[in-house]
Coordinates of C-alpha atoms and ligand atoms in Angstrom, one line a residue:
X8 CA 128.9 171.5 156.5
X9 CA 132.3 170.3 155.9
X10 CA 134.9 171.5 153.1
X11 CA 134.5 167.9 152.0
X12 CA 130.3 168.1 152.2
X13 CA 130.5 171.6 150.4
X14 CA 132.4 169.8 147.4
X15 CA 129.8 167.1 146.6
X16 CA 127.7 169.4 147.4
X17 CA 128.4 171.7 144.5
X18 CA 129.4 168.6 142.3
X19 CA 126.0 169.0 140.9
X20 CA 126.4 169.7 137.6
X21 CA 127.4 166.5 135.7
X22 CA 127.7 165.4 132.4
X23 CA 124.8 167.6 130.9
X24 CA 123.5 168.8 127.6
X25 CA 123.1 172.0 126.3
X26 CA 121.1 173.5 123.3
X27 CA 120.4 177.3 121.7
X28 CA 118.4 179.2 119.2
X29 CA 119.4 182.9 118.3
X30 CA 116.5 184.6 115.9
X31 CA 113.8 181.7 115.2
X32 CA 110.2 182.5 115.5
X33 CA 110.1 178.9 117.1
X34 CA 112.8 178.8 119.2
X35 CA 110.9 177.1 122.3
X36 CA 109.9 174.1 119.8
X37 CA 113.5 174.0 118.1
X38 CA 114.7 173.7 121.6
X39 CA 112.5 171.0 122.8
X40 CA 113.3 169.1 119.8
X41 CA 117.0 169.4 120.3
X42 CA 116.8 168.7 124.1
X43 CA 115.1 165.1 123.3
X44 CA 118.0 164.3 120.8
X45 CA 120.4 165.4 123.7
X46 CA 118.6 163.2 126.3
X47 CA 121.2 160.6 126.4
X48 CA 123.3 163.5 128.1
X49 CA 121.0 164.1 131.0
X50 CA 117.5 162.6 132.5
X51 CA 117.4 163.8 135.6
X52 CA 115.8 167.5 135.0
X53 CA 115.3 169.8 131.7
X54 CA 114.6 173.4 131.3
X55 CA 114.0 176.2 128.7
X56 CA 114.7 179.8 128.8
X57 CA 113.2 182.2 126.0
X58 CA 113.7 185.9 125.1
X59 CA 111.0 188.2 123.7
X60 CA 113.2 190.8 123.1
X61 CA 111.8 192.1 126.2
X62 CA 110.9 189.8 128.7
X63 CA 112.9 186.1 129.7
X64 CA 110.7 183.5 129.7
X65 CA 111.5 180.6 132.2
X66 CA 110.1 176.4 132.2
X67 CA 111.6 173.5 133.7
X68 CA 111.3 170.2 135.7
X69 CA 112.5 167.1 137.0
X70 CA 112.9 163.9 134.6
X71 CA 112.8 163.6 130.7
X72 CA 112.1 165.8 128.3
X73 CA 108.9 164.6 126.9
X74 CA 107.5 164.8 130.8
X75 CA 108.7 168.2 131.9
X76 CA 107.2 170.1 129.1
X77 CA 103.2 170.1 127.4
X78 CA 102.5 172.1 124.0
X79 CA 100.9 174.7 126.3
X80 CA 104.6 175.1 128.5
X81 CA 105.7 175.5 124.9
X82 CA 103.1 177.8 123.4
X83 CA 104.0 180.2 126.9
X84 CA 107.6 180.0 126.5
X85 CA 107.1 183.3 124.0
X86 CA 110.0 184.6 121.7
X87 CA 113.0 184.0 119.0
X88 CA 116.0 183.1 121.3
X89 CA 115.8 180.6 123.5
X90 CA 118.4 178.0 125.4
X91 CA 117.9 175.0 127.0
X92 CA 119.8 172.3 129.6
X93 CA 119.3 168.4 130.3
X94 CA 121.1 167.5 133.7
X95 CA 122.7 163.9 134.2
X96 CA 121.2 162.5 137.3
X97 CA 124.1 161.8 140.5
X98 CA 123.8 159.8 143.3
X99 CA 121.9 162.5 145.8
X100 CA 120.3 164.4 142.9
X101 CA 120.0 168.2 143.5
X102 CA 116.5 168.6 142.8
X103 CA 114.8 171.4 140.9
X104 CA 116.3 173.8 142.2
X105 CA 119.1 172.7 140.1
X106 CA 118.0 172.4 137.4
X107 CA 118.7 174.5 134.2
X108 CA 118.9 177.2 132.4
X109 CA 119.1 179.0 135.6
X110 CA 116.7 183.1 135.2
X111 CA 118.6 185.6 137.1
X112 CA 116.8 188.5 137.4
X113 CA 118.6 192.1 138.4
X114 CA 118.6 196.1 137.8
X115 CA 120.8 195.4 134.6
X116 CA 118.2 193.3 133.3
X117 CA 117.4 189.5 133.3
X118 CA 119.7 186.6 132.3
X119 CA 119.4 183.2 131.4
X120 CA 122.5 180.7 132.0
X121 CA 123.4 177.1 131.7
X122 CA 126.3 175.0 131.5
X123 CA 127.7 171.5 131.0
X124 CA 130.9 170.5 132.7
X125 CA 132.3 171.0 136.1
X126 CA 134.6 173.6 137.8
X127 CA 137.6 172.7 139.4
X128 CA 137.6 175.9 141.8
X129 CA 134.1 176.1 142.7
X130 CA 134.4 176.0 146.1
X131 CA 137.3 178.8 146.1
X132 CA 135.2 180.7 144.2
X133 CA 132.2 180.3 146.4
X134 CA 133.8 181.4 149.5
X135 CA 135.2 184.0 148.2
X136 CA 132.1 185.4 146.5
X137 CA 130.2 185.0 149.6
X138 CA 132.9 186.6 151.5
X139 CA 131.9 189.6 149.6
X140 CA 128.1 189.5 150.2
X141 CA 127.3 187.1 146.9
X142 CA 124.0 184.7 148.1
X143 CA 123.4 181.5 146.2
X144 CA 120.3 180.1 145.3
X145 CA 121.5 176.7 144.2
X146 CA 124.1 174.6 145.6
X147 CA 125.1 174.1 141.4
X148 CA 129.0 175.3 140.3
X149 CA 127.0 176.9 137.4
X150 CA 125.9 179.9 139.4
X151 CA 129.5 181.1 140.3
X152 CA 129.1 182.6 137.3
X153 CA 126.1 184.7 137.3
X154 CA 127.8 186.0 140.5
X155 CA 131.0 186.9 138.8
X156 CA 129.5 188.7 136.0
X157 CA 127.6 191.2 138.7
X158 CA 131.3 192.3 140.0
X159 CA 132.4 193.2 136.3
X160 CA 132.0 196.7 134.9
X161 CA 132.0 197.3 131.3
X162 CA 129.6 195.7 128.7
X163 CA 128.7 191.9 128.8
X164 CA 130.8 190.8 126.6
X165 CA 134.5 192.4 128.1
X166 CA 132.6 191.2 132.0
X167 CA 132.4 187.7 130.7
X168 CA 135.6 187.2 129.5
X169 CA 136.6 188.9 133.0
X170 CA 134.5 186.6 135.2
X171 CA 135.8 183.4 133.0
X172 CA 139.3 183.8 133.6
X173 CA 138.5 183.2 137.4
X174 CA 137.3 179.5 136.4
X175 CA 138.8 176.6 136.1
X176 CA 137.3 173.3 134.9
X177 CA 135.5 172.3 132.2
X178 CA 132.5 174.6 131.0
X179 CA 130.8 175.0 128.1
X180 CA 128.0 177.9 128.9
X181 CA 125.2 179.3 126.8
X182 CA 124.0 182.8 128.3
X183 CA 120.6 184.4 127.6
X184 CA 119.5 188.1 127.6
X185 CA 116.8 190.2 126.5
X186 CA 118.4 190.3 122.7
X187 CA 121.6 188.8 122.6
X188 CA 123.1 185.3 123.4
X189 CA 126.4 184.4 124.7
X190 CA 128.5 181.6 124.1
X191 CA 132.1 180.2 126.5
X192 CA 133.6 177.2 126.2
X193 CA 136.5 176.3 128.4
X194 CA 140.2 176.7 127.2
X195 CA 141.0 173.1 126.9
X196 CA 137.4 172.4 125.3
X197 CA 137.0 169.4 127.3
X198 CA 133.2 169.5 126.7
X199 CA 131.8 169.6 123.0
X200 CA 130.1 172.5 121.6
X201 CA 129.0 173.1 118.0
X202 CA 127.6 176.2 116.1
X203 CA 125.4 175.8 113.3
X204 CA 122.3 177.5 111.1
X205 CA 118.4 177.4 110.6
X206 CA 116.3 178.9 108.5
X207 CA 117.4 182.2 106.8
X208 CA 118.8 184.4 109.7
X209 CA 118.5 181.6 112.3
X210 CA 122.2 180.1 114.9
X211 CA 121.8 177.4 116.6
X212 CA 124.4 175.5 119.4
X213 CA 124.4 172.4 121.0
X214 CA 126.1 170.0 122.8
X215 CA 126.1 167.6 120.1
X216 CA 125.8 167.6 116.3
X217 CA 123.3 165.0 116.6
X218 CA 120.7 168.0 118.0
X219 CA 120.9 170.0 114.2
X220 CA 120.0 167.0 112.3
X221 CA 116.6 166.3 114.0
X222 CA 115.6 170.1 113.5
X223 CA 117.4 170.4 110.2
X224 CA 120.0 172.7 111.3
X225 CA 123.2 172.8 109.1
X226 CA 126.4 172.5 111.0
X227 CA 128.8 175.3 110.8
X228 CA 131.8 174.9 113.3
X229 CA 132.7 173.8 116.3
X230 CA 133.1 176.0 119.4
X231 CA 136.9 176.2 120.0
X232 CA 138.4 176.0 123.2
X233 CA 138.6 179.2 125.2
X234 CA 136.5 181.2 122.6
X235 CA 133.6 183.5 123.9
X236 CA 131.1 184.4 121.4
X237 CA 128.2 186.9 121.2
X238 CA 125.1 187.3 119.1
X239 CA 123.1 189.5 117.9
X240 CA 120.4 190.6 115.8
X241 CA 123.5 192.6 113.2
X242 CA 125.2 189.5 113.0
X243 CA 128.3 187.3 115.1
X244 CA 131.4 188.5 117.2
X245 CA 133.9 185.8 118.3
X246 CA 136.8 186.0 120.9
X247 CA 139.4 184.5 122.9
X248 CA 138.9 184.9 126.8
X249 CA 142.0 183.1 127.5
X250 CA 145.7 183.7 125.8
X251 CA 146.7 180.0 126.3
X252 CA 144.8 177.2 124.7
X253 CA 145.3 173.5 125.0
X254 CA 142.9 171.6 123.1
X255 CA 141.5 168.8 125.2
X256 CA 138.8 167.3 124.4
X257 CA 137.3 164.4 127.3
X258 CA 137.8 160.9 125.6
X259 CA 134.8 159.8 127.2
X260 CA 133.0 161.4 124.5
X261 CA 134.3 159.0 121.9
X262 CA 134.2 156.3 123.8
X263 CA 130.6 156.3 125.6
X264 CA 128.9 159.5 125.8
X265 CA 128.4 161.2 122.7
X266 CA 125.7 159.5 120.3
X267 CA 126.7 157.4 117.4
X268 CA 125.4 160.2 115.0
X269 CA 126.8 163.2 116.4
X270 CA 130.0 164.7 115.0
X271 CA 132.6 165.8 117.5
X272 CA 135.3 168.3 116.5
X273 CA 134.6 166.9 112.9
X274 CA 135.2 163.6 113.8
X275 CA 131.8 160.6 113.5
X276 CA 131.7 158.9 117.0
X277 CA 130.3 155.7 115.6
X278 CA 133.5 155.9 113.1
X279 CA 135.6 156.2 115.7
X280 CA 134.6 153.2 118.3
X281 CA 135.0 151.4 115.3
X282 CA 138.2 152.0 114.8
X283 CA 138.9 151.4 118.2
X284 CA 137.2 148.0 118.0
X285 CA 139.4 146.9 114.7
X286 CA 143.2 148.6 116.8
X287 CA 141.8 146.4 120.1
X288 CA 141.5 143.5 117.4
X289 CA 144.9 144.3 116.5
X290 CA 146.2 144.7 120.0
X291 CA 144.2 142.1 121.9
X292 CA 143.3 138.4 119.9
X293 CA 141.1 136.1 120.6
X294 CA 140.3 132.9 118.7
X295 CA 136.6 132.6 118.8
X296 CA 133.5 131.6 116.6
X297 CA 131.6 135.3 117.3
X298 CA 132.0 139.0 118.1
X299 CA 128.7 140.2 120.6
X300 CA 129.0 143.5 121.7
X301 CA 127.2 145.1 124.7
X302 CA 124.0 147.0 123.7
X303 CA 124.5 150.2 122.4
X304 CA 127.5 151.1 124.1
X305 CA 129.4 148.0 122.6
X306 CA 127.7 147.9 119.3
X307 CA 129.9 150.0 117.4
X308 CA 133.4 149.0 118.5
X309 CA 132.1 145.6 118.0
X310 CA 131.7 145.9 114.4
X311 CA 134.9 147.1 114.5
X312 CA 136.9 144.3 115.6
X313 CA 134.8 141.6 114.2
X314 CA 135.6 142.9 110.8
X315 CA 139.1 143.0 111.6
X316 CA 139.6 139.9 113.4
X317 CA 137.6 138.3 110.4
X318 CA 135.1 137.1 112.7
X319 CA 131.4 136.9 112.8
X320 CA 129.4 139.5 114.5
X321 CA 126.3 138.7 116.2
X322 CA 123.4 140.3 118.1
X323 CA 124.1 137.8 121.0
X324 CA 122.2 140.4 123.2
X325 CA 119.7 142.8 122.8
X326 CA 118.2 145.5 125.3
X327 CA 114.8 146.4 126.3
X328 CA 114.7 150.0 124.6
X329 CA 112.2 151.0 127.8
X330 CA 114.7 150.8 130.6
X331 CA 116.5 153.5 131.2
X332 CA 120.5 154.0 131.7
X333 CA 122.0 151.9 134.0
X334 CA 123.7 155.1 135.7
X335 CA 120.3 156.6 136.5
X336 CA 120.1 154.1 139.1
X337 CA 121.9 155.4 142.4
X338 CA 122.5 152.4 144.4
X339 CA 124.6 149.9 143.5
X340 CA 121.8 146.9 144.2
X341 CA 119.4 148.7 142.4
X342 CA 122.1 149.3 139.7
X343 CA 122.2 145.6 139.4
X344 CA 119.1 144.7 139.1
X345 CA 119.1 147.6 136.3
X346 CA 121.2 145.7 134.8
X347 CA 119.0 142.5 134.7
X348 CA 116.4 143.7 133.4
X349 CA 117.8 145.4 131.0
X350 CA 119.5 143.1 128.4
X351 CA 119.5 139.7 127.9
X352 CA 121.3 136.8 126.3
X353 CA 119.9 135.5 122.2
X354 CA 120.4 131.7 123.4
X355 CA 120.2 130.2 120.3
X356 CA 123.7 132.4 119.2
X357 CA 126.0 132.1 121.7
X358 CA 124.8 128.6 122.7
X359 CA 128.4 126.3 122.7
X360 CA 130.2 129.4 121.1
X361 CA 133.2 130.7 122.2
X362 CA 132.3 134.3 122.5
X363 CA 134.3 137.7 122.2
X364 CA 132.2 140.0 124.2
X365 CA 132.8 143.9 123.3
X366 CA 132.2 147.0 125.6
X367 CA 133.2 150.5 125.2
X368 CA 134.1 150.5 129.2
X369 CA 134.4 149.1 132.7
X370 CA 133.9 151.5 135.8
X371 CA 132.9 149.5 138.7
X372 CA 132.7 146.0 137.1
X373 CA 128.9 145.9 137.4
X374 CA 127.8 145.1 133.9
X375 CA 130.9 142.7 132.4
X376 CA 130.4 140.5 135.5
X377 CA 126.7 140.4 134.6
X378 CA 127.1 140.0 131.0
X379 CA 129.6 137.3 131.1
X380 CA 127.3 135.6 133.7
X381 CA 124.5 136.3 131.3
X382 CA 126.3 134.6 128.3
X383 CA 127.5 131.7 130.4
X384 CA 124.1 131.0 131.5
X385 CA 122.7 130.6 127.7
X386 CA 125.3 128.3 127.1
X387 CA 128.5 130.0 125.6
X388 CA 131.6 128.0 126.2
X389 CA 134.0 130.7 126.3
X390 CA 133.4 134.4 127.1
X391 CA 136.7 136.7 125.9
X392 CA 135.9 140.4 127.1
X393 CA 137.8 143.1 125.1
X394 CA 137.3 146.8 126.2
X395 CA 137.0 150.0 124.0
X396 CA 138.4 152.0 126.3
X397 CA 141.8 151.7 128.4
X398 CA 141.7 150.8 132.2
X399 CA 139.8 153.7 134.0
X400 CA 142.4 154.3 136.9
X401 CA 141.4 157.8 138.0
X402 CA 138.8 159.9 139.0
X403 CA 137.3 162.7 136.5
X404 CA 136.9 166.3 138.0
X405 CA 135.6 167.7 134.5
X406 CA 131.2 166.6 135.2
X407 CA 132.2 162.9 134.4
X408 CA 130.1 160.6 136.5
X409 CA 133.2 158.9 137.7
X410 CA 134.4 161.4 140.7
X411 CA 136.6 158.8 143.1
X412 CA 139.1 156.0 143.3
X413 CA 136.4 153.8 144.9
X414 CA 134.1 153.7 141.8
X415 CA 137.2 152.7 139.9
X416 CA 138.0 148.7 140.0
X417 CA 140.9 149.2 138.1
X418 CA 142.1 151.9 140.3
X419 CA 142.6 149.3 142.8
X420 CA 142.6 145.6 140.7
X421 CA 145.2 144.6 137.8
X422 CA 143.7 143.4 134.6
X423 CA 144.1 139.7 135.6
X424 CA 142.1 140.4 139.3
X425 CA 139.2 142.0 136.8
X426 CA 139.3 139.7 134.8
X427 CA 138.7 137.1 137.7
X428 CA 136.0 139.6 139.4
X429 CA 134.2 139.5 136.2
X430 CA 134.2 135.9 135.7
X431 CA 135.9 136.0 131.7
X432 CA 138.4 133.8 130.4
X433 CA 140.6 136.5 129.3
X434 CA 140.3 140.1 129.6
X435 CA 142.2 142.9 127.6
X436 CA 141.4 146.5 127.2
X437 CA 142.7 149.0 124.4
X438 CA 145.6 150.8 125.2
X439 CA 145.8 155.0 125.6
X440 CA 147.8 155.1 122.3
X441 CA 145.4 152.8 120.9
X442 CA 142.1 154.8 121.7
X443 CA 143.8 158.5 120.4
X444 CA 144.8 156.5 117.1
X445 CA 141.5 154.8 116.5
X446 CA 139.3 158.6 117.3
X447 CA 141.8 159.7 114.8
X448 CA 142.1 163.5 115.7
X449 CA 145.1 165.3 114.2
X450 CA 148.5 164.8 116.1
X451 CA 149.0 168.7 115.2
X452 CA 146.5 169.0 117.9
X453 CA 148.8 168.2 120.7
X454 CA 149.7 166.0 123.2
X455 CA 147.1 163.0 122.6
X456 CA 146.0 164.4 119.9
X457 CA 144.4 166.9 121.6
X458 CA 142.0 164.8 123.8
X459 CA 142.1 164.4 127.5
X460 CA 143.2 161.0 128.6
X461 CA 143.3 161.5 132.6
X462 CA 141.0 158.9 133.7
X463 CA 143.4 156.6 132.1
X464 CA 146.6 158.1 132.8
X465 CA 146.5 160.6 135.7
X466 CA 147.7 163.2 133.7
X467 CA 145.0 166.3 134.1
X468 CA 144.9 168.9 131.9
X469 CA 144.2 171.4 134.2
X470 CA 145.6 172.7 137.7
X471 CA 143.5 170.1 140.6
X472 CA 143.2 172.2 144.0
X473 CA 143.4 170.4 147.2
X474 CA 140.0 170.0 148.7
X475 CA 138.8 168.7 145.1
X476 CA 142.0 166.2 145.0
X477 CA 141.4 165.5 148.9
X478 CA 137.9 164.6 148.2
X479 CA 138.5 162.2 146.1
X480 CA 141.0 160.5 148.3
X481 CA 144.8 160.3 147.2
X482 CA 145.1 161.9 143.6
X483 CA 148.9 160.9 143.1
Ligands
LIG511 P1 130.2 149.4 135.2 O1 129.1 148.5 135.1 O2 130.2 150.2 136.4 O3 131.5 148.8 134.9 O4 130.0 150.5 134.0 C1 130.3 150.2 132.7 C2 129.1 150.5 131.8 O5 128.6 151.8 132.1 C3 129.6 150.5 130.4 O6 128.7 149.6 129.7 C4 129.4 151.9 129.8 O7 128.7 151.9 128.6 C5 128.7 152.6 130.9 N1 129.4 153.9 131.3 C6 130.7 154.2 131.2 N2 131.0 155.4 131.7 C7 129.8 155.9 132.2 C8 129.4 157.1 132.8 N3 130.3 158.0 133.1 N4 128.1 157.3 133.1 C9 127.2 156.3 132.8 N5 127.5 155.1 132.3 C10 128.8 154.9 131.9
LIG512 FE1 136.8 162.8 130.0 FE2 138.3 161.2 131.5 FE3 139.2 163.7 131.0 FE4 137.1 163.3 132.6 S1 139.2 162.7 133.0 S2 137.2 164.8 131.0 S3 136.1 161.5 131.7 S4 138.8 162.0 129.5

């Protein structure tokens, strides 16, 4: 296999979501509650992995939540700790083997691991660790670390801060053993990670807030960047594995990936595409008689700038809630098709309207060009497309499902040739500025206020090594 096979290879673990439970006598069920309000984040596999106190428990599968597990896979996953993974689907898949939490079993006992994110340096890491006799099971980046950890002396806690300073990328990891749980997130907390409570004695941590509210968990805090935390029965340690911390958290969050409900780093994602909607209102106007916006992902930012523009906001489309995400779909006919059947026009509003259609993105081009054909087709007279994101010019190394320039048609087309590939009669996105004003995270934070804007911009947070910048063709 080449270099450039071995990358794609290992670029297995995508966008995902992960969930935990530290001392609940029913961790498996908490789990497989907060897995199906994470589902959004991953629907290609899903796993669980409890502890007895003595014994790791291990169940998992390809496809949704609600398929991969029965009460009786629940009733058998035995214990109070427990973690828990959904995995995004890619072009290729991965299969089970896969999926997560991974069960590692060895003389210093087992261990349970997953992760959301992607490393930067997984195929360094990979050769060297073979080099010294490490096999893999999996052709995931998640397992590098499992394999690091077995190098480090000393207890778990000073081996995993060891073993993470090796990695670069973006990880958020939740680590299972017999009685205590283990928590890493990256040092420029690209990927979200919150801590919160249940019960009287009972942690729990997930990738998104919305997870706590559907078992009535109480937030506490979120997960900061290059903190490593343990658990315990006696109670909570927290440290830092790395000295130097640069808060960057991905955008993408905001703008698509994260649910309306959830929370992250304290900030209400529906709030914020709003905001972005009324600043692209601001930014980009439009005379028109109604605001649409694209179903869900559009909803919000729609509200948004129909409020500020002072113009009427309309359910000109609606979805059919039983097809599932047009990503999920690995070729780019059957994407299209997806597509089709998945939303459709409300006639009788946009008929002889001129219409401001709302979306939070555009990656290839595949569903503006088939929603302004869809509009056009039940009569609107004029179909303005405004973006909640800015243009995405560059590929995402960090488990976004947007890994090279070809994906990208504004990595190769100005806004006017997109706008003519779509078929609109204008086209305008939101600028960078724009986007880190409407989230509305603290400018204390940093550069962009702290989030990660490289898709848009080219500027990565962290170091990009050459096979990963090679295969993905011509990273300027
Ligand atoms: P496209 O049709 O390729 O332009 O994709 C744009 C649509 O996909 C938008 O409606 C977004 O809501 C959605 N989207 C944006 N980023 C992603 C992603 N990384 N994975 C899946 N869907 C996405
Ligand atoms: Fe998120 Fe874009 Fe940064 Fe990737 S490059 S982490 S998608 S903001």
């Amino acid at each position: 296999m080449s270099e450039l096979d071995l990358f794609f290879e290992n670029k297995m673990n995508e966008e995902c979501g992960v969930f935990g439970v530290f001392n609940h006598e029913n961790a498996a069920e908490l789990t497989y509650y907060g897995l199906h309000a994470l589902q959004h984040r991953g629907q290609e596999g899903a796993g669980i992995v409890t502890s007895d106190g003595k014994m790791l428990h291990q169940h998992k599968g390809e496809g949704l939540v609600r398929n991969v597990f029965t009460q009786q896979d629940i009733d058998r996953l035995k214990g109070i700790h427990s973690i828990g993974h959904v995995r995004y689907s890619t072009a290729g898949g991965g299969g089970i083997m896969n999926v997560q939490p991974f069960l590692f079993r060895s003389q210093s006992g087992p261990l349970g691991l997953c992760h959301n994110g992607n490393l930067v340096n997984a195929n360094q890491l990979k050769v060297y660790l073979e080099s010294e006799g490490s096999i893999f099971q999996t052709t995931s980046d998640s397992e590098i670390l499992a394999h690091l950890l077995k190098r480090q002396r000393g207890d778990m806690l000073t081996a995993l801060k060891e073993s993470l300073l090796y990695i670069e990328g973006a990880f958020a990891f939740l680590l299972l053993k017999e009685n205590e749980m283990y928590i890493a997130l990256d040092k420029f907390g690209l990927r979200p990670l919150s801590l919160g409570r249940i019960g009287d004695n009972g942690i729990v941590v997930a990738s998104e807030t919305c997870a706590f509210d559907v078992i009535g968990a109480e937030y506490i805090r979120d997960v900061k960047p290059g903190e490593v935390i343990r658990i315990d029965l006696e109670g909570i340690t927290s440290e830092r594995y790395a000295t130097t911390c640069d808060q960057s958290m991905c955008s993408m969050e905001y703008v698509y990936f994260a649910r309306p409900d959830s929370d992250v780093e304290g900030i209400n994602v529906h709030q914020a595409r709003k905001n972005c909607g009324r600043i692209l209102a601001q930014e980009a106007p439009i005379e028109a008689d109604i605001v649409v916006g694209v179903p869900d992902s559009g909803l919000s930012a729609a509200i948004g700038y129909a409020e500020e523009a002072n113009i009427p906001f309309e359910i000109g489309m609606v979805k059919n809630k039983y097809i599932g995400r047009t990503f999920i779909q690995p070729s780019q006919t059957l994407r299209e098709q997806g597509v089709k059947m998945k939303l459709s026009a409300v006639r009788s509003i946009v008929k002889d309207k001129r219409v401001v259609l709302i979306d939070d993105s555009i990656v290839r081009g595949t569903t503006s060009r088939r929603m302004v054909d869809m509009l056009r087709e039940a009569g609107a007279k004029e179909v303005h497309v405004r973006i909640a994101s800015p243009e995405i010019k560059f590929p995402c190394f960090y488990g976004v499902d947007f890994s090279t320039y070809d994906e990208l048609i504004a990595a190769t087309h100005t806004t006017e040739q997109i706008c003519e590939v779509i078929g609109a009669d204008s086209l305008a996105f939101i600028s960078v500025d724009g986007l880190t004003k409407g989230v509305g995270r603290s400018p204390k934070l940093g550069k962009n206020c702290g989030q990660c804007v490289a898709c848009f911009n080219g500027d990565y947070p962290t170091y990009l090594y050459e096979d990963v910048k090679c295969a993905n063709k011509e990273v300027k």
